mmCIF file with all atom_site columns, C-alpha atoms in Angstrom:
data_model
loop_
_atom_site.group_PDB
_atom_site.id
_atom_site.type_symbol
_atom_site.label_atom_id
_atom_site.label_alt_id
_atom_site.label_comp_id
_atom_site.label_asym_id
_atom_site.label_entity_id
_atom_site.label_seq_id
_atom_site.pdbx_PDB_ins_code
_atom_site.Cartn_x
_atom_site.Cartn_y
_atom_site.Cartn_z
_atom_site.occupancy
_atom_site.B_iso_or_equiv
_atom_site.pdbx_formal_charge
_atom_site.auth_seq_id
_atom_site.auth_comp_id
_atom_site.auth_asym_id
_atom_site.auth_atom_id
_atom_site.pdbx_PDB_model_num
ATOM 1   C CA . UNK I 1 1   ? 75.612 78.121 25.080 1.00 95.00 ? 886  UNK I CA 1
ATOM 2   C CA . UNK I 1 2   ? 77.332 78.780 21.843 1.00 96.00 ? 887  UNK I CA 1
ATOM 3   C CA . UNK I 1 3   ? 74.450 77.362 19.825 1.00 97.00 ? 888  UNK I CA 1
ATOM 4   C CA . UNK I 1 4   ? 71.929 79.116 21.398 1.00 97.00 ? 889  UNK I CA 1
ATOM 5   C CA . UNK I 1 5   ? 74.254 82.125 20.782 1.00 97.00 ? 890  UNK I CA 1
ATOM 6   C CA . UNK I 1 6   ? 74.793 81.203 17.230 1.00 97.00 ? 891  UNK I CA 1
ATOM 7   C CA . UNK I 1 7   ? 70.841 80.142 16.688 1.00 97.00 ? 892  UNK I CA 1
ATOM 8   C CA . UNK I 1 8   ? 69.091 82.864 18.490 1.00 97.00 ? 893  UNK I CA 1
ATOM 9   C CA . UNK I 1 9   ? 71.113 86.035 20.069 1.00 97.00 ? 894  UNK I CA 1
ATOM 10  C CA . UNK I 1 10  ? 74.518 86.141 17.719 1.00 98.00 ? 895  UNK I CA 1
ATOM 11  C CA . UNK I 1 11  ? 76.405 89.144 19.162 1.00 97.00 ? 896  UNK I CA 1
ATOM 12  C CA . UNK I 1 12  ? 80.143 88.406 19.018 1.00 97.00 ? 897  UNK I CA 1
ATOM 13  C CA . UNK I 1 13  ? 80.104 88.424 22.708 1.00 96.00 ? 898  UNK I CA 1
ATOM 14  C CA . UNK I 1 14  ? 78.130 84.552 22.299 1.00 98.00 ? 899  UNK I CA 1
ATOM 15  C CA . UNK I 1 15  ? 79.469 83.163 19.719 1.00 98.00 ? 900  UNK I CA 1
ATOM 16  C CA . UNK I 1 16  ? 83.064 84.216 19.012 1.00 97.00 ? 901  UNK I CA 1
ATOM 17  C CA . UNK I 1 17  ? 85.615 83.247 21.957 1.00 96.00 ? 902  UNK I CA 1
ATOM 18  C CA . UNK I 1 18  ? 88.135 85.934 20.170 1.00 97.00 ? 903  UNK I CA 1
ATOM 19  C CA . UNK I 1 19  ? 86.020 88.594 20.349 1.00 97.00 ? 904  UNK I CA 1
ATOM 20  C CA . UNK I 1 20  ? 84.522 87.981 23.546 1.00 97.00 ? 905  UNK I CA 1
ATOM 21  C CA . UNK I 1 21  ? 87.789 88.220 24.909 1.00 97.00 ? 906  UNK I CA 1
ATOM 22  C CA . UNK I 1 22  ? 88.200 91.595 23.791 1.00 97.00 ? 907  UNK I CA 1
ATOM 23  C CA . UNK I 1 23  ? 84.991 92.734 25.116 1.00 96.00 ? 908  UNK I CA 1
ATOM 24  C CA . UNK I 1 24  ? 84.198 94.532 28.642 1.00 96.00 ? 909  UNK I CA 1
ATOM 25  C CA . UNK I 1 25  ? 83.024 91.291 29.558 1.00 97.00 ? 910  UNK I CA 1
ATOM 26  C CA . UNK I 1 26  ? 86.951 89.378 28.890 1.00 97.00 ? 911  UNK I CA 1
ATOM 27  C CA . UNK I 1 27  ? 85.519 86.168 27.607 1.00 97.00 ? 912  UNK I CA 1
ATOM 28  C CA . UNK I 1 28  ? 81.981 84.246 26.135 1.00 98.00 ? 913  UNK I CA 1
ATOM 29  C CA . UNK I 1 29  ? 79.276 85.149 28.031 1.00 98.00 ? 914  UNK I CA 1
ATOM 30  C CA . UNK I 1 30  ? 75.093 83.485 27.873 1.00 98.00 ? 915  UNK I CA 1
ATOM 31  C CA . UNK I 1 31  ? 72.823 85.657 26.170 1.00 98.00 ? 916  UNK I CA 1
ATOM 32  C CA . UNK I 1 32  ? 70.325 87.134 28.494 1.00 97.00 ? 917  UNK I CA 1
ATOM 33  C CA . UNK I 1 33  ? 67.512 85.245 26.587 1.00 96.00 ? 918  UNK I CA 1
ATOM 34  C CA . UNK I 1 34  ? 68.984 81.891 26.919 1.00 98.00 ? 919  UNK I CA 1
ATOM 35  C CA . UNK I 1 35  ? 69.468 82.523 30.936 1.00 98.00 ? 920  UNK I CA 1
ATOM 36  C CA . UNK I 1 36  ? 65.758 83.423 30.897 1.00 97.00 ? 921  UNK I CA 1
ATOM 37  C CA . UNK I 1 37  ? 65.164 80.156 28.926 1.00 97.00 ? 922  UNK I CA 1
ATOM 38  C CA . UNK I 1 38  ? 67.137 78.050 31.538 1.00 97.00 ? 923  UNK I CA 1
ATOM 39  C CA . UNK I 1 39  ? 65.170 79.796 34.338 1.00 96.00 ? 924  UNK I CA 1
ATOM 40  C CA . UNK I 1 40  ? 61.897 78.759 32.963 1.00 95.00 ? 925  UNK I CA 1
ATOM 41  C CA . UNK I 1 41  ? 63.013 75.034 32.244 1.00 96.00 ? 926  UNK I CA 1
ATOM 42  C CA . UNK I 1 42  ? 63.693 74.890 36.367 1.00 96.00 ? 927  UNK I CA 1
ATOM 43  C CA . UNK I 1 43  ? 60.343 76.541 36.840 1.00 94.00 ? 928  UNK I CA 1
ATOM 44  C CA . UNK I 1 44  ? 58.442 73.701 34.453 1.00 93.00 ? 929  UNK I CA 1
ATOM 45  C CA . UNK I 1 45  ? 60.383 70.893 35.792 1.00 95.00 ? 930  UNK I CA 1
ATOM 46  C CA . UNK I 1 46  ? 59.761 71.935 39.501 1.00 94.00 ? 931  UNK I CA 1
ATOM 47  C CA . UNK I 1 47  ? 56.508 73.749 39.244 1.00 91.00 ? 932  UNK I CA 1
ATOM 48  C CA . UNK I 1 48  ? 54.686 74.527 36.454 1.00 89.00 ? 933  UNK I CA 1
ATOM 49  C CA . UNK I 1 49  ? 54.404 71.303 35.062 1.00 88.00 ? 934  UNK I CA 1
ATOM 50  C CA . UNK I 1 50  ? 52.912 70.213 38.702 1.00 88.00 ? 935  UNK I CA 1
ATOM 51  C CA . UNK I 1 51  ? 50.282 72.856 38.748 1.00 88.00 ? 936  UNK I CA 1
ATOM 52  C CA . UNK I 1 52  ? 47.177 73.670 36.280 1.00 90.00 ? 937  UNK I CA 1
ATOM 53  C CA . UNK I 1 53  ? 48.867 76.535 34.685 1.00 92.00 ? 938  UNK I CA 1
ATOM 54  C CA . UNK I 1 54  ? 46.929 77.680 31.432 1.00 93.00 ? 939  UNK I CA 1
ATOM 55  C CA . UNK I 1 55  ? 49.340 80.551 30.666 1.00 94.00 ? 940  UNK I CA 1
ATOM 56  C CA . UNK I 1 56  ? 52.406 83.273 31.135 1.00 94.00 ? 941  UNK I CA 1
ATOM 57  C CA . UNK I 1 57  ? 50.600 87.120 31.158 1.00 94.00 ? 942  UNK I CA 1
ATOM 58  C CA . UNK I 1 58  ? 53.655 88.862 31.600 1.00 96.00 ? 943  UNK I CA 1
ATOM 59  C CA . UNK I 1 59  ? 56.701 89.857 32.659 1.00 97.00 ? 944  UNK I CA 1
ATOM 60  C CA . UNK I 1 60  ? 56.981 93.054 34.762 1.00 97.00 ? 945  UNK I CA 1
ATOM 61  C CA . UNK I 1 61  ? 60.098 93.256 36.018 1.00 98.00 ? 946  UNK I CA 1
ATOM 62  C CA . UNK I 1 62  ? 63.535 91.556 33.851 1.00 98.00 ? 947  UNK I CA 1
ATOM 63  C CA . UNK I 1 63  ? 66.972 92.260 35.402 1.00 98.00 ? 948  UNK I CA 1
ATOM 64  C CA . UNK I 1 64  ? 70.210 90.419 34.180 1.00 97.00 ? 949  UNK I CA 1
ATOM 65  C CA . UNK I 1 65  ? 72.443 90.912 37.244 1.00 98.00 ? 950  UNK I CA 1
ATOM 66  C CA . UNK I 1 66  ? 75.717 89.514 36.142 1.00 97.00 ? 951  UNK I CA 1
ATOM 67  C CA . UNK I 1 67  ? 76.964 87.394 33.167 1.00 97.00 ? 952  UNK I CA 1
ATOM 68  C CA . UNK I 1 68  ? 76.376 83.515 32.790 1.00 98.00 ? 953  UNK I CA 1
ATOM 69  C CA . UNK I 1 69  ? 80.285 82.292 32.099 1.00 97.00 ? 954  UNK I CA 1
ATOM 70  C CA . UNK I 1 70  ? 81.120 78.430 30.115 1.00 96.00 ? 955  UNK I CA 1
ATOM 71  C CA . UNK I 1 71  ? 80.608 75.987 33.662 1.00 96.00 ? 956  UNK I CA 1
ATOM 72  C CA . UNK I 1 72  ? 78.610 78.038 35.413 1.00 97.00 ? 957  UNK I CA 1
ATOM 73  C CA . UNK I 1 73  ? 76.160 76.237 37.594 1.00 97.00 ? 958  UNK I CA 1
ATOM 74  C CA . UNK I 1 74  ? 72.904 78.005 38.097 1.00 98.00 ? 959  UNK I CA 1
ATOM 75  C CA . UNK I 1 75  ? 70.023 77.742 40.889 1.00 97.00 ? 960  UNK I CA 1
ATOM 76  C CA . UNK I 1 76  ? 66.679 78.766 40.670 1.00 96.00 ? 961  UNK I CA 1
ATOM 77  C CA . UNK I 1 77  ? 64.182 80.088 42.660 1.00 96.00 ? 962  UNK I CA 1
ATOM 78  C CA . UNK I 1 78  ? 60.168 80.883 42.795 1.00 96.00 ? 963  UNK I CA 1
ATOM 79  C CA . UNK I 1 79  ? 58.328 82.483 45.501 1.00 97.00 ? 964  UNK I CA 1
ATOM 80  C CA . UNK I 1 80  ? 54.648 83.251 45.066 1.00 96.00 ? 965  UNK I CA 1
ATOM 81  C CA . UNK I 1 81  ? 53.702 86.951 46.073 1.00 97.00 ? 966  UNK I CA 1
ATOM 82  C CA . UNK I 1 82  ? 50.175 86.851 45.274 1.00 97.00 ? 967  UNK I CA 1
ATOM 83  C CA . UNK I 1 83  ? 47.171 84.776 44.225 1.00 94.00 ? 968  UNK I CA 1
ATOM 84  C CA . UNK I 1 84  ? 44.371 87.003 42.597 1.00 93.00 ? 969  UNK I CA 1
ATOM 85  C CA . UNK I 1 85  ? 41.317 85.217 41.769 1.00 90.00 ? 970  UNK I CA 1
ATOM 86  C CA . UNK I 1 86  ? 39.477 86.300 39.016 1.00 86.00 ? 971  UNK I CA 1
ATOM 87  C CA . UNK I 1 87  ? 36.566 84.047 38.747 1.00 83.00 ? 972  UNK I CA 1
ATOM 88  C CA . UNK I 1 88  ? 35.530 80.760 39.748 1.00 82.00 ? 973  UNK I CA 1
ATOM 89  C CA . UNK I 1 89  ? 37.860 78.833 37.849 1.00 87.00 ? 974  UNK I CA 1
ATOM 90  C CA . UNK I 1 90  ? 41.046 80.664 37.274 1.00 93.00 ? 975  UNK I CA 1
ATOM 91  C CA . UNK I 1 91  ? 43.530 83.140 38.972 1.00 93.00 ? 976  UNK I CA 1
ATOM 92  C CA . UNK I 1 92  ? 46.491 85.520 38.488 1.00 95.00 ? 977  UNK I CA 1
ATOM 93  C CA . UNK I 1 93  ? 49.422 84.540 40.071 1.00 96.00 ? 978  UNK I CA 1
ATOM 94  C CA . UNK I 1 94  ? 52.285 86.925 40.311 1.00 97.00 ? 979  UNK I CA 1
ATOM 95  C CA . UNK I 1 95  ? 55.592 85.526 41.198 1.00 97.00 ? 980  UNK I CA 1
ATOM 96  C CA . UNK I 1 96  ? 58.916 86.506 41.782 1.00 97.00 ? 981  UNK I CA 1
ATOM 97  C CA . UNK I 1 97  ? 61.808 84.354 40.083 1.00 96.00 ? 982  UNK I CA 1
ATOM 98  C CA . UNK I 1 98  ? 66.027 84.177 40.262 1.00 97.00 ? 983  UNK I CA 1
ATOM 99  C CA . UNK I 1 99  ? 68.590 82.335 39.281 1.00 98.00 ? 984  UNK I CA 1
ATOM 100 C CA . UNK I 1 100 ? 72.168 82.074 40.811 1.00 98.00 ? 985  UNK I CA 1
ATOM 101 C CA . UNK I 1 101 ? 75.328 80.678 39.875 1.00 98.00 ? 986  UNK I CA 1
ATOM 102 C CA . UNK I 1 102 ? 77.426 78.846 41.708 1.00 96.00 ? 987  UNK I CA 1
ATOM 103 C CA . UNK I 1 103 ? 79.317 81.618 43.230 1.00 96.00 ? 988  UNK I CA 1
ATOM 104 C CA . UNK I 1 104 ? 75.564 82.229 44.883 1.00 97.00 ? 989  UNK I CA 1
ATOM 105 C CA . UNK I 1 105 ? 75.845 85.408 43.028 1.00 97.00 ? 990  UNK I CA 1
ATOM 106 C CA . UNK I 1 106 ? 72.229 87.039 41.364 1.00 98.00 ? 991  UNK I CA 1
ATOM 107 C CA . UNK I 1 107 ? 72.368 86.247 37.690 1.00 98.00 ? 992  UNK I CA 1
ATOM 108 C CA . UNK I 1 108 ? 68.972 86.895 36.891 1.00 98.00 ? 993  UNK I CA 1
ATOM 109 C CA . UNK I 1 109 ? 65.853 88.110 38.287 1.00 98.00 ? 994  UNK I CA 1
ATOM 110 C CA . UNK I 1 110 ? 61.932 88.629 37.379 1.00 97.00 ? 995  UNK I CA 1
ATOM 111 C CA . UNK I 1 111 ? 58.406 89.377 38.198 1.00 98.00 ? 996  UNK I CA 1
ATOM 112 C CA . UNK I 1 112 ? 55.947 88.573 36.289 1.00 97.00 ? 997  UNK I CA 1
ATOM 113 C CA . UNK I 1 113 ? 51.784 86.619 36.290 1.00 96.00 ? 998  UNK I CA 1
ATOM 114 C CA . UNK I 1 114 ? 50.773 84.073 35.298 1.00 95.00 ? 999  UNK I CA 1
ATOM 115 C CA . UNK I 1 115 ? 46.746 82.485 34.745 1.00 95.00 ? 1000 UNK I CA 1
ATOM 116 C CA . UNK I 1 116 ? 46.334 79.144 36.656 1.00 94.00 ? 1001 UNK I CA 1
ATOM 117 C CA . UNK I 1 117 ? 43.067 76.943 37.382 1.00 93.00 ? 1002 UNK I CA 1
ATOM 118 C CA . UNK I 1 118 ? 41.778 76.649 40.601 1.00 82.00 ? 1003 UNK I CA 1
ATOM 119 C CA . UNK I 1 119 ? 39.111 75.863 42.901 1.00 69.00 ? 1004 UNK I CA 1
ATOM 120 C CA . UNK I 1 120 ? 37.022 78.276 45.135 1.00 61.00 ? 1005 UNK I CA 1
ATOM 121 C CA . UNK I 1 121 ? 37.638 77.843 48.626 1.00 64.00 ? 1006 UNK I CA 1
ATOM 122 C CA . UNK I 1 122 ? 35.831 74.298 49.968 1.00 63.00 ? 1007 UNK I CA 1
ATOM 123 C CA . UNK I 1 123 ? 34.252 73.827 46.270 1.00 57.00 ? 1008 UNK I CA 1
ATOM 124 C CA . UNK I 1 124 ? 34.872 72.035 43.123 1.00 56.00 ? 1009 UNK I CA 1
ATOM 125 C CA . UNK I 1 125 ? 36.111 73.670 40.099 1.00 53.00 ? 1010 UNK I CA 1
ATOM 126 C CA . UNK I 1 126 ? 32.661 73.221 38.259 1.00 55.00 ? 1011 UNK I CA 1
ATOM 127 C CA . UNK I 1 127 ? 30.838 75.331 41.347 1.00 51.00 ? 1012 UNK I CA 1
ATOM 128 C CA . UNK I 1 128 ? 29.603 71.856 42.816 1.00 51.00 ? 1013 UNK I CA 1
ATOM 129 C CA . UNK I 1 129 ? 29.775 71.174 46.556 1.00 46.00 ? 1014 UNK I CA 1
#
């Protein structure tokens, strides 16, 4: 967490325990950006890497709910909202994602598309039967 802080997002509140201590937030907190970073990790171990994803299109929707602490163990989640195909080989996929920490507590939470392959309904992806 500190390196992150220190590499990518160094606001006193990340990388200096003094400081962070004297902040609204009494102590080191993640930076949002490095939460985001651990959400997507869980989302290519457990999905993306497992599906023909050719690329992110966007994030709609960003919300840091509450502040990642030192030990905190986050969850995350994925549900699928909708599957837009937009020819015969490739679709929008707009998703809804979360983590929690340990507490079960919101942490983070987005909506967002991504592009994946796929295949038209009963065909191959080339348009063959």
């Amino acid at each position: 967490m500190l390196d992150f802080g220190r590499r990518f997002d160094p606001l006193p509140l990340h990388t200096d325990e003094d400081a962070a201590a004297r902040s609204r937030f009494v102590g080191l907190i993640a930076s949002g950006f490095h939460t985001l970073a651990v959400l997507q990790r869980l989302l290519v171990d457990a999905v993306f890497s497992r599906a023909a994803v050719i690329a992110g299109r966007e994030i709609s929707s960003l919300r840091m709910r509450a502040p990642v602490r030192p030990g905190d163990v986050l969850r995350g989640t994925m549900e699928i909202v909708e599957v837009r195909p937009r020819d015969n080989v490739a679709a929008v996929v707009r998703s809804r994602g979360a983590l929690t920490n340990d507490s079960g507590a919101p942490v983070l939470e987005l909506q967002g598309g991504t592009r994946w392959e796929h295949r038209p309904p009963g065909g191959r992806a080339d348009g063959a039967a």
